[in-house]
Coordinates of C-alpha atoms in Angstrom, one line a residue:
M1 CA 72.7 137.0 168.6
A2 CA 74.4 137.9 165.3
D3 CA 73.8 141.6 165.8
Q4 CA 76.4 141.7 168.6
F5 CA 79.2 141.2 166.0
D6 CA 80.5 143.5 163.3
F7 CA 81.4 140.8 160.8
D8 CA 80.1 139.5 157.4
F9 CA 78.9 136.0 158.5
D10 CA 78.4 134.7 155.0
A11 CA 81.9 135.3 153.7
P12 CA 83.8 132.1 153.0
E13 CA 86.7 131.4 155.3
T14 CA 89.4 128.7 155.7
S15 CA 88.8 125.8 158.0
E16 CA 91.6 127.1 160.2
D17 CA 89.9 130.6 160.5
L18 CA 86.6 129.0 161.4
F19 CA 88.2 126.7 164.0
A20 CA 89.9 129.8 165.6
Y21 CA 86.6 131.6 165.6
A22 CA 84.9 128.5 167.1
R23 CA 87.6 128.3 169.8
E24 CA 87.0 132.0 170.7
Q25 CA 83.3 131.6 170.9
F26 CA 83.6 128.4 172.9
E27 CA 85.9 130.1 175.5
R28 CA 83.4 133.0 175.7
L29 CA 80.5 130.5 176.3
C30 CA 82.5 128.7 179.0
R31 CA 83.3 132.0 180.8
E32 CA 79.8 133.5 180.5
H33 CA 77.9 130.2 181.2
P34 CA 80.2 128.0 183.3
M35 CA 79.5 124.4 184.1
K36 CA 80.6 122.2 187.0
R37 CA 83.2 120.7 184.6
K38 CA 84.6 122.6 181.7
P39 CA 83.8 120.9 178.4
T40 CA 86.2 120.3 175.6
M41 CA 85.7 121.2 171.9
I42 CA 86.9 119.1 168.9
W43 CA 87.1 120.3 165.3
K44 CA 86.4 117.1 163.4
A45 CA 85.6 116.1 159.7
L46 CA 82.0 115.0 160.4
R47 CA 80.4 114.5 157.0
V48 CA 76.8 114.6 157.9
S49 CA 76.3 116.2 161.4
A50 CA 77.1 119.9 161.9
G51 CA 78.0 119.1 165.5
K52 CA 77.5 116.6 168.4
A53 CA 77.4 116.8 172.2
Y54 CA 79.0 114.0 174.1
F55 CA 77.5 113.9 177.6
T56 CA 79.7 111.1 179.0
H57 CA 82.9 112.8 177.8
H58 CA 81.6 116.4 178.4
A59 CA 82.7 117.4 174.9
I60 CA 81.4 119.0 171.7
S61 CA 82.6 118.1 168.2
L62 CA 82.0 120.5 165.4
S63 CA 82.2 119.6 161.7
S64 CA 85.1 121.1 159.7
I65 CA 83.2 120.0 156.5
V66 CA 79.6 121.2 157.2
L67 CA 80.3 124.4 159.1
T68 CA 81.4 126.8 156.3
T69 CA 80.6 130.2 157.7
R70 CA 80.9 131.9 161.1
Q71 CA 77.2 132.0 161.5
R72 CA 76.9 128.2 161.1
V73 CA 79.8 127.7 163.6
L74 CA 78.1 130.0 166.1
D75 CA 74.6 128.6 165.8
T76 CA 75.9 125.0 166.0
L77 CA 78.3 125.7 168.9
I78 CA 75.5 127.3 170.9
H79 CA 73.1 124.4 170.1
E80 CA 75.6 121.8 171.3
Y81 CA 76.7 123.8 174.3
A82 CA 73.1 124.1 175.3
H83 CA 72.9 120.3 175.3
L84 CA 75.8 120.1 177.7
L85 CA 74.5 123.0 179.8
A86 CA 71.1 121.3 180.2
F87 CA 72.7 118.0 181.0
D88 CA 75.0 119.7 183.6
R89 CA 72.0 121.3 185.3
H90 CA 69.5 118.5 185.2
G91 CA 71.3 115.2 184.4
R92 CA 70.2 112.5 182.0
K93 CA 66.6 113.7 181.7
A94 CA 67.8 116.8 179.9
A95 CA 69.7 114.9 177.2
N96 CA 67.2 115.8 174.4
H97 CA 65.6 118.8 172.8
G98 CA 63.0 119.1 175.6
P99 CA 62.3 122.0 178.0
H100 CA 65.6 121.9 179.8
W101 CA 67.5 122.2 176.5
Q102 CA 65.1 124.9 175.3
Q103 CA 65.7 126.9 178.6
A104 CA 69.5 126.5 178.1
M105 CA 69.2 127.9 174.5
A106 CA 67.2 130.9 175.9
D107 CA 69.8 131.4 178.6
L108 CA 72.5 131.5 175.8
G109 CA 70.4 134.1 173.9
A110 CA 69.4 131.8 171.0
K111 CA 66.1 130.5 169.6
P112 CA 65.6 126.8 170.5
E113 CA 65.6 125.5 166.9
V114 CA 66.3 121.8 166.6
T115 CA 67.3 121.5 162.9
H116 CA 69.4 123.4 160.4
N117 CA 69.5 123.6 156.6
Y118 CA 73.1 123.0 155.7
T119 CA 72.3 120.7 152.8
D120 CA 74.8 122.5 150.5
A121 CA 77.7 121.4 152.7
I122 CA 76.6 117.9 153.8
V123 CA 78.3 115.0 152.0
R124 CA 75.7 112.4 152.8
N125 CA 75.9 109.1 151.0
Q126 CA 78.2 110.3 148.2
K127 CA 80.8 107.8 147.0
R128 CA 84.2 108.7 148.2
S129 CA 85.9 106.2 145.9
I130 CA 85.1 103.5 143.4
A131 CA 86.7 100.1 142.7
V132 CA 87.5 99.8 139.0
H133 CA 87.4 96.2 137.6
V134 CA 88.2 95.1 134.0
C135 CA 87.2 92.0 132.0
K136 CA 90.5 90.4 130.8
K137 CA 88.8 89.0 127.7
C138 CA 86.8 91.9 126.2
G139 CA 88.2 94.9 128.2
A140 CA 84.8 96.0 129.6
R141 CA 85.3 98.3 132.5
F142 CA 83.2 98.1 135.7
E143 CA 83.0 100.8 138.4
L144 CA 81.8 99.2 141.6
A145 CA 81.2 100.6 145.1
R146 CA 83.5 98.0 146.6
R147 CA 86.3 95.7 145.4
L148 CA 85.0 92.2 144.5
P149 CA 86.1 89.5 147.0
R150 CA 89.4 87.9 146.3
T151 CA 88.3 84.5 147.6
R152 CA 86.7 83.5 144.3
K153 CA 86.9 84.2 140.5
H154 CA 84.4 86.5 138.9
L155 CA 83.3 86.0 135.3
H156 CA 81.9 88.7 133.0
R157 CA 78.3 87.8 132.2
G158 CA 78.6 89.2 128.6
C159 CA 81.7 87.3 127.3
G160 CA 82.7 84.8 130.0
G161 CA 86.0 86.5 130.6
L162 CA 87.7 86.8 134.0
V163 CA 87.0 90.1 135.8
A164 CA 90.0 91.6 137.6
Y165 CA 90.4 94.5 140.1
V166 CA 92.5 97.3 138.6
H167 CA 92.5 100.2 141.2
H168 CA 90.4 102.6 143.3
A169 CA 89.4 106.0 141.8
T170 CA 87.7 109.1 142.9
P171 CA 84.3 109.4 141.2
Q172 CA 83.5 112.4 139.1
R173 CA 81.1 114.9 140.8
D174 CA 78.2 116.4 139.0

């Protein structure tokens, strides 16, 4: 499908540019492969999924974090649109990667591939912030995933001093 376009798909672009491209391609898919009800598209900060199809809301969400190139946007948009197209044609029984979805992918001119390899862009299970605590007696610093509960006092095992919450910080990335 990429051979239809005169564009360097691997060049980095801004999220706004990619959203505009996604919107254009979404409108093209809606024109060329209409459904009983026109779906909506949402550009969302999904950290793990490249995209999602919502059957009950007849909507597609695409990740502004994971989708970093036009090729990824196009592949994911077609994948999710195929889910809604199969669901529109065949109902609940088509809400998977089975033969109805595979046929919808073929109708859209794409290979029915279920997974992608966008691991470079996925922010799975990385700490977004850390809770910094300090022992008031010896000054030892503790970086925890969560702030300790305020309902009780916490003692430092090493010196017996009181441990107090200081602030949240952004962890250093490797």
